[in-house]
JSON list of C-alpha atoms in Angstrom, two decimals:
[
{"chain": "A", "resi": 460, "resn": "UNK", "atom": "CA", "xyz": [-14.42, -10.78, -50.44]},
{"chain": "A", "resi": 461, "resn": "UNK", "atom": "CA", "xyz": [-16.18, -13.63, -53.19]},
{"chain": "A", "resi": 462, "resn": "UNK", "atom": "CA", "xyz": [-17.31, -11.06, -56.24]},
{"chain": "A", "resi": 463, "resn": "UNK", "atom": "CA", "xyz": [-13.87, -9.18, -55.78]},
{"chain": "A", "resi": 464, "resn": "UNK", "atom": "CA", "xyz": [-12.12, -11.68, -57.57]},
{"chain": "A", "resi": 465, "resn": "UNK", "atom": "CA", "xyz": [-14.16, -11.56, -61.25]},
{"chain": "A", "resi": 466, "resn": "UNK", "atom": "CA", "xyz": [-14.91, -7.70, -60.75]},
{"chain": "A", "resi": 467, "resn": "UNK", "atom": "CA", "xyz": [-10.91, -7.39, -61.19]},
{"chain": "A", "resi": 468, "resn": "UNK", "atom": "CA", "xyz": [-10.16, -10.18, -63.23]},
{"chain": "A", "resi": 469, "resn": "UNK", "atom": "CA", "xyz": [-13.06, -8.99, -65.47]},
{"chain": "A", "resi": 470, "resn": "UNK", "atom": "CA", "xyz": [-11.48, -5.07, -65.20]},
{"chain": "A", "resi": 471, "resn": "UNK", "atom": "CA", "xyz": [-7.87, -5.84, -65.66]},
{"chain": "A", "resi": 472, "resn": "UNK", "atom": "CA", "xyz": [-9.06, -7.72, -69.02]},
{"chain": "A", "resi": 473, "resn": "UNK", "atom": "CA", "xyz": [-10.11, -4.92, -70.18]},
{"chain": "A", "resi": 474, "resn": "UNK", "atom": "CA", "xyz": [-7.58, -2.87, -69.20]},
{"chain": "A", "resi": 475, "resn": "UNK", "atom": "CA", "xyz": [-5.15, -5.81, -70.77]},
{"chain": "A", "resi": 476, "resn": "UNK", "atom": "CA", "xyz": [-6.92, -5.42, -73.78]},
{"chain": "A", "resi": 477, "resn": "UNK", "atom": "CA", "xyz": [-7.22, -2.19, -74.45]},
{"chain": "A", "resi": 478, "resn": "UNK", "atom": "CA", "xyz": [-3.18, -2.17, -73.84]},
{"chain": "A", "resi": 479, "resn": "UNK", "atom": "CA", "xyz": [-3.56, -4.27, -76.49]},
{"chain": "A", "resi": 480, "resn": "UNK", "atom": "CA", "xyz": [-5.53, -2.23, -78.90]},
{"chain": "A", "resi": 481, "resn": "UNK", "atom": "CA", "xyz": [-2.76, 0.29, -77.79]},
{"chain": "A", "resi": 482, "resn": "UNK", "atom": "CA", "xyz": [0.29, -2.04, -79.09]},
{"chain": "A", "resi": 483, "resn": "UNK", "atom": "CA", "xyz": [-1.40, -3.50, -81.98]},
{"chain": "A", "resi": 484, "resn": "UNK", "atom": "CA", "xyz": [-1.27, 0.53, -83.28]},
{"chain": "A", "resi": 485, "resn": "UNK", "atom": "CA", "xyz": [2.13, 0.83, -81.88]},
{"chain": "A", "resi": 486, "resn": "UNK", "atom": "CA", "xyz": [5.64, 1.84, -84.69]},
{"chain": "A", "resi": 487, "resn": "UNK", "atom": "CA", "xyz": [7.27, -1.56, -83.81]},
{"chain": "A", "resi": 488, "resn": "UNK", "atom": "CA", "xyz": [3.37, -3.51, -84.28]},
{"chain": "A", "resi": 489, "resn": "UNK", "atom": "CA", "xyz": [3.64, -1.23, -88.20]},
{"chain": "A", "resi": 490, "resn": "UNK", "atom": "CA", "xyz": [7.19, -3.00, -89.03]},
{"chain": "A", "resi": 491, "resn": "UNK", "atom": "CA", "xyz": [5.68, -6.03, -87.92]},
{"chain": "A", "resi": 492, "resn": "UNK", "atom": "CA", "xyz": [3.45, -5.72, -89.87]},
{"chain": "A", "resi": 493, "resn": "UNK", "atom": "CA", "xyz": [4.71, -4.63, -93.11]},
{"chain": "A", "resi": 494, "resn": "UNK", "atom": "CA", "xyz": [7.07, -7.65, -93.21]},
{"chain": "A", "resi": 495, "resn": "UNK", "atom": "CA", "xyz": [5.58, -10.09, -91.29]},
{"chain": "A", "resi": 496, "resn": "UNK", "atom": "CA", "xyz": [1.37, -9.08, -92.60]},
{"chain": "A", "resi": 497, "resn": "UNK", "atom": "CA", "xyz": [0.02, -9.66, -88.65]},
{"chain": "A", "resi": 498, "resn": "UNK", "atom": "CA", "xyz": [1.18, -7.12, -85.28]},
{"chain": "A", "resi": 499, "resn": "UNK", "atom": "CA", "xyz": [3.83, -8.31, -83.05]},
{"chain": "A", "resi": 500, "resn": "UNK", "atom": "CA", "xyz": [3.69, -11.80, -80.76]},
{"chain": "A", "resi": 501, "resn": "UNK", "atom": "CA", "xyz": [3.27, -9.56, -77.99]},
{"chain": "A", "resi": 502, "resn": "UNK", "atom": "CA", "xyz": [-0.23, -7.32, -79.60]},
{"chain": "A", "resi": 503, "resn": "UNK", "atom": "CA", "xyz": [-0.88, -10.14, -80.25]},
{"chain": "A", "resi": 504, "resn": "UNK", "atom": "CA", "xyz": [-1.36, -12.29, -77.21]},
{"chain": "A", "resi": 505, "resn": "UNK", "atom": "CA", "xyz": [-2.41, -9.34, -75.00]},
{"chain": "A", "resi": 506, "resn": "UNK", "atom": "CA", "xyz": [-5.27, -9.88, -77.61]},
{"chain": "A", "resi": 507, "resn": "UNK", "atom": "CA", "xyz": [-5.89, -12.99, -76.06]},
{"chain": "A", "resi": 508, "resn": "UNK", "atom": "CA", "xyz": [-4.97, -12.92, -72.49]},
{"chain": "A", "resi": 509, "resn": "UNK", "atom": "CA", "xyz": [-7.78, -9.82, -71.45]},
{"chain": "A", "resi": 510, "resn": "UNK", "atom": "CA", "xyz": [-10.38, -10.62, -73.93]},
{"chain": "A", "resi": 511, "resn": "UNK", "atom": "CA", "xyz": [-9.80, -14.29, -72.19]},
{"chain": "A", "resi": 512, "resn": "UNK", "atom": "CA", "xyz": [-9.68, -12.55, -68.89]},
{"chain": "A", "resi": 513, "resn": "UNK", "atom": "CA", "xyz": [-13.04, -10.47, -69.59]},
{"chain": "A", "resi": 514, "resn": "UNK", "atom": "CA", "xyz": [-14.85, -13.63, -70.76]},
{"chain": "A", "resi": 515, "resn": "UNK", "atom": "CA", "xyz": [-14.58, -15.24, -67.71]},
{"chain": "A", "resi": 516, "resn": "UNK", "atom": "CA", "xyz": [-14.57, -12.48, -65.11]},
{"chain": "A", "resi": 517, "resn": "UNK", "atom": "CA", "xyz": [-17.59, -11.67, -66.43]},
{"chain": "A", "resi": 518, "resn": "UNK", "atom": "CA", "xyz": [-19.04, -15.09, -66.94]},
{"chain": "A", "resi": 519, "resn": "UNK", "atom": "CA", "xyz": [-18.18, -15.86, -63.55]},
{"chain": "A", "resi": 520, "resn": "UNK", "atom": "CA", "xyz": [-19.70, -12.47, -62.38]},
{"chain": "A", "resi": 521, "resn": "UNK", "atom": "CA", "xyz": [-23.10, -13.47, -63.28]},
{"chain": "A", "resi": 522, "resn": "UNK", "atom": "CA", "xyz": [-22.62, -16.80, -61.79]},
{"chain": "A", "resi": 523, "resn": "UNK", "atom": "CA", "xyz": [-22.08, -15.64, -58.31]},
{"chain": "A", "resi": 524, "resn": "UNK", "atom": "CA", "xyz": [-24.68, -13.20, -58.90]},
{"chain": "A", "resi": 525, "resn": "UNK", "atom": "CA", "xyz": [-27.36, -15.33, -59.44]},
{"chain": "A", "resi": 526, "resn": "UNK", "atom": "CA", "xyz": [-26.14, -18.23, -56.53]},
{"chain": "A", "resi": 527, "resn": "UNK", "atom": "CA", "xyz": [-27.06, -15.11, -54.37]}
]
């Protein structure tokens, strides 16, 4: 149980980053990028959230394996 949570956080972060990458390549994001110069807020937040979750999950996983 102790190692399931960080691995799930790592996997969820990777999945969220993939959704964010797909969202940045969407038509809505292209329209937003045309008018504002940046992709949609949803795409940016998915990328940021996924990156943070993946890094926290990775560090937590490495820390729990060192203590074992």
